[in-house]
PDB file of C-alpha atoms and ligand atoms in Angstrom:
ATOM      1  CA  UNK P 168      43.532  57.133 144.741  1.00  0.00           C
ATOM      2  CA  UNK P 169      42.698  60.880 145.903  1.00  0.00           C
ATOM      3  CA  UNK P 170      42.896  63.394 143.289  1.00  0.00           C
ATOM      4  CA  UNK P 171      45.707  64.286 144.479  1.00  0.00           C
ATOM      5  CA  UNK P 172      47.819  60.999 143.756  1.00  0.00           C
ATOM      6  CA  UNK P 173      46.621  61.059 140.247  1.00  0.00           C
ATOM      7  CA  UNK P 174      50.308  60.918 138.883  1.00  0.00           C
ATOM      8  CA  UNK P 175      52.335  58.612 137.444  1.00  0.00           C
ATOM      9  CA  UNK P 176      56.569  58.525 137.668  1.00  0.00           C
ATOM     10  CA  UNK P 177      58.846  56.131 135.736  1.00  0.00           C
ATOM     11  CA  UNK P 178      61.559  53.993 137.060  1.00  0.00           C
ATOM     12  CA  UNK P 179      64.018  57.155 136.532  1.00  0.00           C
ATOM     13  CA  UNK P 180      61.865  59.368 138.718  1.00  0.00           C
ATOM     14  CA  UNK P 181      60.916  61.421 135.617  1.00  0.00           C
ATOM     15  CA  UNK P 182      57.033  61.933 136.396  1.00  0.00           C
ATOM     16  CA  UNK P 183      54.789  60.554 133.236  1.00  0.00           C
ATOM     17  CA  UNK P 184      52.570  63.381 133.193  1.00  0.00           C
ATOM     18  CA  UNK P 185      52.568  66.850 130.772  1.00  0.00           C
ATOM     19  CA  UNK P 186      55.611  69.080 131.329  1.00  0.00           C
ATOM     20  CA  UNK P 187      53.909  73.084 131.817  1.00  0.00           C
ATOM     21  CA  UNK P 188      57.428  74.451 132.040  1.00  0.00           C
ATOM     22  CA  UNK P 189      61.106  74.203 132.458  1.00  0.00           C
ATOM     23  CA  UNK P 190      63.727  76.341 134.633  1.00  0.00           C
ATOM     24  CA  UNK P 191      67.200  76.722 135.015  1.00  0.00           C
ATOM     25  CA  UNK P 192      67.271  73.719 137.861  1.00  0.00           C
ATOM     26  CA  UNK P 193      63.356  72.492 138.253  1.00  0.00           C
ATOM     27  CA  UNK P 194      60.830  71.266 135.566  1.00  0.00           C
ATOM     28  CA  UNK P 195      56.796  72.222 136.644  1.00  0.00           C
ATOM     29  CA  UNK P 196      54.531  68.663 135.840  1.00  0.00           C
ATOM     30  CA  UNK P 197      50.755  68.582 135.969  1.00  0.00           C
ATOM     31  CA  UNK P 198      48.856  65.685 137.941  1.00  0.00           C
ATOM     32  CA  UNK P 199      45.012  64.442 137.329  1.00  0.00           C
ATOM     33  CA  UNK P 200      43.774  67.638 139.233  1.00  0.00           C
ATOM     34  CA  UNK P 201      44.981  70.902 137.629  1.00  0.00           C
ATOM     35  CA  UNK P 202      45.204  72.432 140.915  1.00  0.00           C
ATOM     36  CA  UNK P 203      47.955  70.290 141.896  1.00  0.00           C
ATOM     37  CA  UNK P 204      51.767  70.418 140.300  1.00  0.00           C
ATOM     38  CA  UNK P 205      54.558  67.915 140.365  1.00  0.00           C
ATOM     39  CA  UNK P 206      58.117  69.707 141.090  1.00  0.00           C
ATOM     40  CA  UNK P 207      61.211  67.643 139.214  1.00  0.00           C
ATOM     41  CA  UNK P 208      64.954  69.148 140.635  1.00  0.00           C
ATOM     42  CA  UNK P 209      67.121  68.424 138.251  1.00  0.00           C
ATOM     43  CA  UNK P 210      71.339  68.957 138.944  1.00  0.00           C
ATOM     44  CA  UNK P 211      71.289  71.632 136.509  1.00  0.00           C
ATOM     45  CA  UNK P 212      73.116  75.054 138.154  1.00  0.00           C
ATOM     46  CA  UNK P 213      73.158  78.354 136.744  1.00  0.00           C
ATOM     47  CA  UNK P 214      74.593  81.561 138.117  1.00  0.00           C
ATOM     48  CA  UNK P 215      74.815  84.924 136.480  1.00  0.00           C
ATOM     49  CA  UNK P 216      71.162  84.662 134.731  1.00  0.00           C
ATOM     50  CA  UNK P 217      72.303  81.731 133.082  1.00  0.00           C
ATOM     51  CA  UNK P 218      75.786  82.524 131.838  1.00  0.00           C
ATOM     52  CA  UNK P 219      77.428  80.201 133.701  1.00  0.00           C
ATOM     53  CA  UNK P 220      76.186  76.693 133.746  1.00  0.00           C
ATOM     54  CA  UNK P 221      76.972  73.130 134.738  1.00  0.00           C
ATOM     55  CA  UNK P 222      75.931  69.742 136.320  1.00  0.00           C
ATOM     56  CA  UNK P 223      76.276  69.154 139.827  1.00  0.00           C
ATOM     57  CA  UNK P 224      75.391  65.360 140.522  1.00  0.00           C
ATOM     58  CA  UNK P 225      73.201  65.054 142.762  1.00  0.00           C
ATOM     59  CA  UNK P 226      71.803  68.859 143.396  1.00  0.00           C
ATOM     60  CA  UNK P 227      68.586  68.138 142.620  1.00  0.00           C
ATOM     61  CA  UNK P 228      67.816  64.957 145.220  1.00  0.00           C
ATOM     62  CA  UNK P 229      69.702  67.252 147.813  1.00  0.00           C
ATOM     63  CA  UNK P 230      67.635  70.558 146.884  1.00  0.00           C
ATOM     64  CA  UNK P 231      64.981  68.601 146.839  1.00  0.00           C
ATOM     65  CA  UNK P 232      65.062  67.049 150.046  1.00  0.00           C
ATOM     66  CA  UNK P 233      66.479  69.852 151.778  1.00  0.00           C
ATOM     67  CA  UNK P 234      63.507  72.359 150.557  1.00  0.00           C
ATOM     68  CA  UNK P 235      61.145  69.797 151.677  1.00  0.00           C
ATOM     69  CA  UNK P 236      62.293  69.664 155.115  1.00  0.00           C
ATOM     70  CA  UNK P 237      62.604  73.054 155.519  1.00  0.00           C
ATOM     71  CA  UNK P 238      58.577  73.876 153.840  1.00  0.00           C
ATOM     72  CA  UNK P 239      57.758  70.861 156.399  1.00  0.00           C
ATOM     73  CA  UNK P 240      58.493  73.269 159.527  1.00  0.00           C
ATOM     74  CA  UNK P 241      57.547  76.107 158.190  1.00  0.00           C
ATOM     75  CA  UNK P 242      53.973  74.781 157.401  1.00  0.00           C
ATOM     76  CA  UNK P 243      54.369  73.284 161.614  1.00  0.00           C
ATOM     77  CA  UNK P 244      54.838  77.052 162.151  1.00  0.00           C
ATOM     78  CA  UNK P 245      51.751  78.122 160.815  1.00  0.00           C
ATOM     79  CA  UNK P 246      53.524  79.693 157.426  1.00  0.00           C
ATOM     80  CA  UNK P 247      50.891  79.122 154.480  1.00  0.00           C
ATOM     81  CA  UNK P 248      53.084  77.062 151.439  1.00  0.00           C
ATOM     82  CA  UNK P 249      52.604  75.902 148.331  1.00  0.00           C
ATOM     83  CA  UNK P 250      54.273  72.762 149.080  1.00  0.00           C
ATOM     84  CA  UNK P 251      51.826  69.510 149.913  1.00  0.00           C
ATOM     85  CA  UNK P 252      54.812  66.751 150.074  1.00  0.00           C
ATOM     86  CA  UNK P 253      57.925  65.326 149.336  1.00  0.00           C
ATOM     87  CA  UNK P 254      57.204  62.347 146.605  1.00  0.00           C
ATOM     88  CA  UNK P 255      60.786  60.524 146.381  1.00  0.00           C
ATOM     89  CA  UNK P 256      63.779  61.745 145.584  1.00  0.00           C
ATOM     90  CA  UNK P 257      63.228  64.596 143.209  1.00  0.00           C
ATOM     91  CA  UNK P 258      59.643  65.268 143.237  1.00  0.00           C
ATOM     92  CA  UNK P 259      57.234  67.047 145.764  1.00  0.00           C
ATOM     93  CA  UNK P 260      53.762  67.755 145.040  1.00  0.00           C
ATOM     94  CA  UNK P 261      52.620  71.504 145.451  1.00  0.00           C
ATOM     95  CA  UNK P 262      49.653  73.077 145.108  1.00  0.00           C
ATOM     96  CA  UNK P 263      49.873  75.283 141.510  1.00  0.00           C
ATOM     97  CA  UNK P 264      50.039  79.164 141.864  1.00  0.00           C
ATOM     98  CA  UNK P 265      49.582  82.360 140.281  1.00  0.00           C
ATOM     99  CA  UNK P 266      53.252  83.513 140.538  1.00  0.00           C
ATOM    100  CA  UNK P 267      53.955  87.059 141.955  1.00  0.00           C
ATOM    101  CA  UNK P 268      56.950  88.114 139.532  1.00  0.00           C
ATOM    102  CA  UNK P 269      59.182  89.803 142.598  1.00  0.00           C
ATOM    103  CA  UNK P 270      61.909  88.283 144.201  1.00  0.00           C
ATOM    104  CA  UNK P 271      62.073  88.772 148.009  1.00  0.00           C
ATOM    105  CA  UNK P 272      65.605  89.005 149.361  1.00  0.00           C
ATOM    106  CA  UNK P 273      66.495  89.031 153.105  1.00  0.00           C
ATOM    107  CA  UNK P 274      69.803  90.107 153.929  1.00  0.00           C
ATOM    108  CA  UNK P 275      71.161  89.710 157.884  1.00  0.00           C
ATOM    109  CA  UNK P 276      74.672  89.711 156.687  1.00  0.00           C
ATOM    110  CA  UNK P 277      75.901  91.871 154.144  1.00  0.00           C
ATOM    111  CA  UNK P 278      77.368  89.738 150.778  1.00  0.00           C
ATOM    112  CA  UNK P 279      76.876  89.221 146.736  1.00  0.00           C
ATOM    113  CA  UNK P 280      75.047  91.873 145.291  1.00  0.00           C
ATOM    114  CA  UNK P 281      74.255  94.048 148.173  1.00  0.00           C
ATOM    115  CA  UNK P 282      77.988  94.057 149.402  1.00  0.00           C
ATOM    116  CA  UNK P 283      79.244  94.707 146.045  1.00  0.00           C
ATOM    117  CA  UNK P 284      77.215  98.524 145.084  1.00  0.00           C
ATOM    118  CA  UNK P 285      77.092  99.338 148.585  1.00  0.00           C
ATOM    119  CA  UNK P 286      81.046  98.814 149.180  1.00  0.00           C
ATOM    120  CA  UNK P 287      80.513  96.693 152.134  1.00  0.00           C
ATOM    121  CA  UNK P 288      83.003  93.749 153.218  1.00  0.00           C
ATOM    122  CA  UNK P 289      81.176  90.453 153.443  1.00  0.00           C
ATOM    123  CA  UNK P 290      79.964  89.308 156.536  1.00  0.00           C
ATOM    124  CA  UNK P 291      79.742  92.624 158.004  1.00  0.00           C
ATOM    125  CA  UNK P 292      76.160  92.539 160.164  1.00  0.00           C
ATOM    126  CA  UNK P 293      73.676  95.666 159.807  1.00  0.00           C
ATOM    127  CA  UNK P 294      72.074  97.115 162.289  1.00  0.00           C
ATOM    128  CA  UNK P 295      68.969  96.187 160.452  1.00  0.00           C
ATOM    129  CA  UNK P 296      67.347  93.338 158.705  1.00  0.00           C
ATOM    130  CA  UNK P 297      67.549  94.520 154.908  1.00  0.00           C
ATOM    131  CA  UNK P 298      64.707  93.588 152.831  1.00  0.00           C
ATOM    132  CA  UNK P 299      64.896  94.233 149.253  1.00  0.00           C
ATOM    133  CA  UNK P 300      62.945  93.363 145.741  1.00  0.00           C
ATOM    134  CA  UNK P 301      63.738  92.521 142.680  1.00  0.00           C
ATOM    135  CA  UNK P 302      61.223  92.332 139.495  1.00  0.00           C
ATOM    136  CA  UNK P 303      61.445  88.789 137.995  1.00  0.00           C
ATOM    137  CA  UNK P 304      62.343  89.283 134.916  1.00  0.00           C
ATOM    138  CA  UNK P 305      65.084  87.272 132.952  1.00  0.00           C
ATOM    139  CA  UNK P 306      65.562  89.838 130.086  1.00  0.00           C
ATOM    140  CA  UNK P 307      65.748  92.815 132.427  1.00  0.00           C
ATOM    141  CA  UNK P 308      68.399  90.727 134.447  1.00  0.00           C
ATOM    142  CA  UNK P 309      65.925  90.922 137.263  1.00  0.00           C
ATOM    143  CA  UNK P 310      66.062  94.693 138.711  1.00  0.00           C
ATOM    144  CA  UNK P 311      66.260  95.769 142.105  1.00  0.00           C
ATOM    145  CA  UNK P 312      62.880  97.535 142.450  1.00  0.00           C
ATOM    146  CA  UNK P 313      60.964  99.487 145.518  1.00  0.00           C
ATOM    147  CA  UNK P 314      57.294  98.846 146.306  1.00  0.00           C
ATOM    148  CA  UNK P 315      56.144 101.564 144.412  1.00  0.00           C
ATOM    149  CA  UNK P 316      57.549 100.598 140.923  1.00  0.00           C
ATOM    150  CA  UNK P 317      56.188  97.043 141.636  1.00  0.00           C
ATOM    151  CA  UNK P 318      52.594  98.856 142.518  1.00  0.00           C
ATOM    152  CA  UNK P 319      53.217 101.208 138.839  1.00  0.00           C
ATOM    153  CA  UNK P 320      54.326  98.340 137.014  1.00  0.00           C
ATOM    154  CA  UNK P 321      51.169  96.015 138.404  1.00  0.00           C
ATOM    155  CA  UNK P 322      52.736  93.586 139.397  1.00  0.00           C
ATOM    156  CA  UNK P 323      51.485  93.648 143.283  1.00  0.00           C
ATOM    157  CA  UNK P 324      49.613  96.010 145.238  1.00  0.00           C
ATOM    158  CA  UNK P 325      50.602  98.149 148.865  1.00  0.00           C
ATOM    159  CA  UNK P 326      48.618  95.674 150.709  1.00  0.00           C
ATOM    160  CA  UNK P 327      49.693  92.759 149.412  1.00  0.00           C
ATOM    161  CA  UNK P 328      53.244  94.168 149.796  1.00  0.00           C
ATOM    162  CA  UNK P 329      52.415  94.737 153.610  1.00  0.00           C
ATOM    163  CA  UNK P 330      51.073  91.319 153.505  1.00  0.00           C
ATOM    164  CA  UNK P 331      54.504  89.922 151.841  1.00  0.00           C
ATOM    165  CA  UNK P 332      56.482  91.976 154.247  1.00  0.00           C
ATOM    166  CA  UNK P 333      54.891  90.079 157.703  1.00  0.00           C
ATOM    167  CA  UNK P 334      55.267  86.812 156.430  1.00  0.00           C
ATOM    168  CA  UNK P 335      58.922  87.358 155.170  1.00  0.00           C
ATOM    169  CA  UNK P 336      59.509  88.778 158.511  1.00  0.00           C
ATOM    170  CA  UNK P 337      58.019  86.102 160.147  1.00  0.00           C
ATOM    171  CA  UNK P 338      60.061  83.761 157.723  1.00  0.00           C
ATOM    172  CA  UNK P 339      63.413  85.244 158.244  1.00  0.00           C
ATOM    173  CA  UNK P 340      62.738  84.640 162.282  1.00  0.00           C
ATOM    174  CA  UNK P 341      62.189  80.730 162.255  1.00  0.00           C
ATOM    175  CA  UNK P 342      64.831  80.476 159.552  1.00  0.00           C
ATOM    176  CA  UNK P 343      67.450  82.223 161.141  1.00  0.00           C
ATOM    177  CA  UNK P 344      66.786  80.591 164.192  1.00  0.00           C
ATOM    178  CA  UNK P 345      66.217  77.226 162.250  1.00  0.00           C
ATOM    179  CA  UNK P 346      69.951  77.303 160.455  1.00  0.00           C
ATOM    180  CA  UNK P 347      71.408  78.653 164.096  1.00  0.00           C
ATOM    181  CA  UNK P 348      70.862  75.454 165.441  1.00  0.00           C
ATOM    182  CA  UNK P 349      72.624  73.596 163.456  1.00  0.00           C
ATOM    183  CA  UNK P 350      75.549  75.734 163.610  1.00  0.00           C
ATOM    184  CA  UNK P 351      74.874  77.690 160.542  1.00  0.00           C
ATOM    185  CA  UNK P 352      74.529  81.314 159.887  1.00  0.00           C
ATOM    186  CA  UNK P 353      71.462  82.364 157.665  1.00  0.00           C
ATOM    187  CA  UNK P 354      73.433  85.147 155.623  1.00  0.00           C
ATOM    188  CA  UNK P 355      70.551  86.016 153.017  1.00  0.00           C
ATOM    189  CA  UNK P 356      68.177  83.881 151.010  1.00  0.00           C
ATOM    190  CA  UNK P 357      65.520  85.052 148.376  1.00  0.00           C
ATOM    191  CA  UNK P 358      61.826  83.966 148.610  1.00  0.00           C
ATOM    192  CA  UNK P 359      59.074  84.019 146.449  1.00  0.00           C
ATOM    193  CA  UNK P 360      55.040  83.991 146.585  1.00  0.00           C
ATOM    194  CA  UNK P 361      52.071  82.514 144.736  1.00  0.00           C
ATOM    195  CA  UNK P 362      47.976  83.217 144.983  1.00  0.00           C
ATOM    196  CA  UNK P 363      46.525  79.429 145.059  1.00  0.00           C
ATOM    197  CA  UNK P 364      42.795  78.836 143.271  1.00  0.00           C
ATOM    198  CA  UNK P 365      40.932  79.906 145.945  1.00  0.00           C
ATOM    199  CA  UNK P 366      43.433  83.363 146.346  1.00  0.00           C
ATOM    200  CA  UNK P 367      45.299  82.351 149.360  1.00  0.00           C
ATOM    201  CA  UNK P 368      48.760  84.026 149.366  1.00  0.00           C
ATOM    202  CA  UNK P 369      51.311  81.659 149.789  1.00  0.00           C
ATOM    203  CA  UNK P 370      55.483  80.902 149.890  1.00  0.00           C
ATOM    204  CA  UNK P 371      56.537  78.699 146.406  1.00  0.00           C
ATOM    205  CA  UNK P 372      59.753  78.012 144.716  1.00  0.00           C
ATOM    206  CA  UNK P 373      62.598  76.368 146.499  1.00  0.00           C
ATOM    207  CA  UNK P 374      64.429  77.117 149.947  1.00  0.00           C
ATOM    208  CA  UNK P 375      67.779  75.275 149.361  1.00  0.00           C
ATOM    209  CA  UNK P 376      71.930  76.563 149.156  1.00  0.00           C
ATOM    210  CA  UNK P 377      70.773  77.620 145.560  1.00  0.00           C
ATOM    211  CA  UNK P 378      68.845  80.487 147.086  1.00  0.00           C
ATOM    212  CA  UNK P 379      70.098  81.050 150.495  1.00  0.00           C
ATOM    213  CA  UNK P 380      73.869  81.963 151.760  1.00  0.00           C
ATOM    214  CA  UNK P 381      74.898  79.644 154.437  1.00  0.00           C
ATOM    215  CA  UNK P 382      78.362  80.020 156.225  1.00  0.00           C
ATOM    216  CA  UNK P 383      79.227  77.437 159.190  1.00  0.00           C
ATOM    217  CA  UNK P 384      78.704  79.523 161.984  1.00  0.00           C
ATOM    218  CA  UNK P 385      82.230  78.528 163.701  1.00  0.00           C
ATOM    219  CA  UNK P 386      84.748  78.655 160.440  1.00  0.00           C
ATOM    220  CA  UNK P 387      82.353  80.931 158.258  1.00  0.00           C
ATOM    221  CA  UNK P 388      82.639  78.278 155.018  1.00  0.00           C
ATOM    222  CA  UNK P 389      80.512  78.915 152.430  1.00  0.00           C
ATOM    223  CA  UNK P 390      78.075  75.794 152.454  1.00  0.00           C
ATOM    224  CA  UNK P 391      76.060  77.125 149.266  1.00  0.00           C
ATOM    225  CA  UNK P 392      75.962  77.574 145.473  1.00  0.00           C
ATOM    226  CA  UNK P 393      79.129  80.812 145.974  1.00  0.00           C
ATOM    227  CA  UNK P 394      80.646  77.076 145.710  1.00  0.00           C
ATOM    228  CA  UNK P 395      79.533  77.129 142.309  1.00  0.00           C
ATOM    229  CA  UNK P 396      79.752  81.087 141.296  1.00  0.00           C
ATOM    230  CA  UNK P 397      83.079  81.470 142.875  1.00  0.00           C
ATOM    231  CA  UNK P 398      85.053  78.152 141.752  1.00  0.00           C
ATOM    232  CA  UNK P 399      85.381  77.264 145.288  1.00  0.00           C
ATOM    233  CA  UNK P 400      85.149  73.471 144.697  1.00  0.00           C
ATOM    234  CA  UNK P 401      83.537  71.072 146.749  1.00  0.00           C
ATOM    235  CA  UNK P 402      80.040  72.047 145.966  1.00  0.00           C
ATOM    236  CA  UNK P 403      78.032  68.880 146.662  1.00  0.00           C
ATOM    237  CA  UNK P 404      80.119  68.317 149.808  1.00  0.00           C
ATOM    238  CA  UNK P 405      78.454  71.135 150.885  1.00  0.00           C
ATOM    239  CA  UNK P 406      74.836  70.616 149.909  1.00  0.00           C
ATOM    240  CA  UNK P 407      75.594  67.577 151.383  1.00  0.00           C
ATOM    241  CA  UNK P 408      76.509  68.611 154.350  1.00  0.00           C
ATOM    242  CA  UNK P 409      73.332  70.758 154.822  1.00  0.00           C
ATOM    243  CA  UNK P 410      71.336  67.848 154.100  1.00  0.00           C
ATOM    244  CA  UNK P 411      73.027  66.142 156.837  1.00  0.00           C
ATOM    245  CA  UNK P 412      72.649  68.419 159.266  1.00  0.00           C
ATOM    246  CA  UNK P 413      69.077  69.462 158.084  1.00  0.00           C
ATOM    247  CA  UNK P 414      68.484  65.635 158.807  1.00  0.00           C
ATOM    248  CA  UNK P 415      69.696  66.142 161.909  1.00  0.00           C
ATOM    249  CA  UNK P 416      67.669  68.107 163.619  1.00  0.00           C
ATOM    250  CA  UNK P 417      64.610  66.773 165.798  1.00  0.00           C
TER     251      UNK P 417
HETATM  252  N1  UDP W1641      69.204  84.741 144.909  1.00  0.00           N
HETATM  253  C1  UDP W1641      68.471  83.749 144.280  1.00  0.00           C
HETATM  254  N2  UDP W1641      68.092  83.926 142.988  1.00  0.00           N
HETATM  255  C2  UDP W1641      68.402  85.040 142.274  1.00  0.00           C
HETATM  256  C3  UDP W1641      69.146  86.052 142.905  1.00  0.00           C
HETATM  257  C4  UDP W1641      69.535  85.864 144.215  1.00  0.00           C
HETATM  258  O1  UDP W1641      68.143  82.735 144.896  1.00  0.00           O
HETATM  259  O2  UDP W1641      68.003  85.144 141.091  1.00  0.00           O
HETATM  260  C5  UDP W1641      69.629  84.557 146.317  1.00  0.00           C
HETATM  261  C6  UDP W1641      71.130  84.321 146.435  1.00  0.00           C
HETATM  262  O3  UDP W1641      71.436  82.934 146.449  1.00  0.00           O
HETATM  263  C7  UDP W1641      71.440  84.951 147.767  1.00  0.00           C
HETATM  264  C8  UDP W1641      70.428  86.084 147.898  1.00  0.00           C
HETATM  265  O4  UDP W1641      69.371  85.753 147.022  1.00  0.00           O
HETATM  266  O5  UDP W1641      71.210  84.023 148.818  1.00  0.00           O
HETATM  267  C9  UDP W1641      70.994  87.444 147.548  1.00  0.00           C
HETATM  268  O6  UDP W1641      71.602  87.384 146.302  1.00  0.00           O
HETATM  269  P1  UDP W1641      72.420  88.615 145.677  1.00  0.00           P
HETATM  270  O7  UDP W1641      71.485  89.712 145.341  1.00  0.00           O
HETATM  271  O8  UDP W1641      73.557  88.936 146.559  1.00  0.00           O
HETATM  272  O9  UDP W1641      72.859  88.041 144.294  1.00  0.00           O
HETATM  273  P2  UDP W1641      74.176  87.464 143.662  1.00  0.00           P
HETATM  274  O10 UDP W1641      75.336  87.720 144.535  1.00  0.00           O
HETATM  275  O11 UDP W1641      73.799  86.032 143.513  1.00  0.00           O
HETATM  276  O12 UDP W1641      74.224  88.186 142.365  1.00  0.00           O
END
């Protein structure tokens, strides 16, 4: 057993280890070696910071699954991660971070947020790519910020900003590209980074329909969590459905 299989998970998939924190939809385990993490998805969804909540069976093997293969090509791309590998079917095994509290959101299509204080219709494409940040914070309702009130408040610096700006780039690219071929349109997703041990900056969190917009590229359906916020219905269908076609591709 390497030090990094020092971990133990029940019959239920819960892993047997110390719990170092709980989110809205993952729980954060620690293995043998403290530099390594064990990521549980549960099929807990929240929207709205939390004010609307529910179960969605299921959601956490497909997140789960789904973020995995999508961390697997990015690290074939040369993108550093977080993410070491998929366990079974709700656990992957990361590397443990320093968390950078900022949000990154890439927007190619105008929607949510964006489309709603800037009065745009949905779906409506830019001329640019629109990169924005927002300060994680749950009790500020996480704020749209600007570089330089992430710099005052210390929370980054300019050059790790610049550094945060080519990789999202970068990101966005094999993504967009990623989703196009299997007939989806990339509409925005939000990202987040992490400083391992040894410093390296790297992508964490999760890359699933909970933090991306995905529309079917031919019928522009929603096949993400607006499902959920917007009492569309068929929500795991559509997980599903990106699972399936995630699956697909060779
Ligand atoms: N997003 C996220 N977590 C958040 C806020 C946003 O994953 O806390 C994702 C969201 O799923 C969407 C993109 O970031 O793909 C842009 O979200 P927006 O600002 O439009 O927020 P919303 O409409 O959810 O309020």
């Amino acid at each position: 057993m390497t030090m990094q299989e020092d971990y133990k998970i029940d019959e239920k998939g819960m892993p047997m280890t110390e719990m170092l924190y709980e989110g809205k939809a993952k729980q954060v385990f620690a293995t043998g070696n403290p530099e390594v993490i064990i990521i549980h998805y549960k099929d807990d969804a929240s929207a709205y910071n939390g004010i609307k909540r529910a179960q969605i069976a299921n959601k956490g093997e497909w997140n789960n699954k789904i973020s995995s293969i999508i961390y697997e090509r990015l690290e074939k791309e040369g993108i550093k991660t977080h993410f070491i590998r998929r366990i079974d079917d709700r656990n992957q095994l990361c590397k443990r971070v320093k968390v950078i509290p900022i949000e990154v959101i890439v927007r190619n299509r105008a929607a949510g947020s964006m489309a709603r204080r800037l009065g745009l219709p949905e779906g409506m494409q830019p001329k640019n790519t629109i990169y924005e940040y927002c300060y994680k914070n749950d009790e500020l309702n996480d704020p749209l910020i600007n570089e330089h009130h992430a710099v005052a408040l210390g929370i980054s610096t300019y050059e790790e900003l610049d550094e945060i700006h080519g990789i999202t780039e970068r990101i966005n690219c094999l993504l967009t590209e990623m989703f196009a071929r299997i007939g989806v349109t990339l509409v925005d997703f939000k990202i987040e980074f992490g400083r391992t041990a040894d410093g390296t900056l790297v992508l964490s969190d999760e890359l699933s329909p909970d933090t991306c917009r995905l529309w079917d590229a031919d019928t522009q359906e929603k096949l993400d969590k607006d499902r959920f916020r917007r009492d569309l219905g068929r929500v795991g269908e559509a997980y599903n459905e990106i699972l399936s076609r995630l699956s697909r591709l060779d």
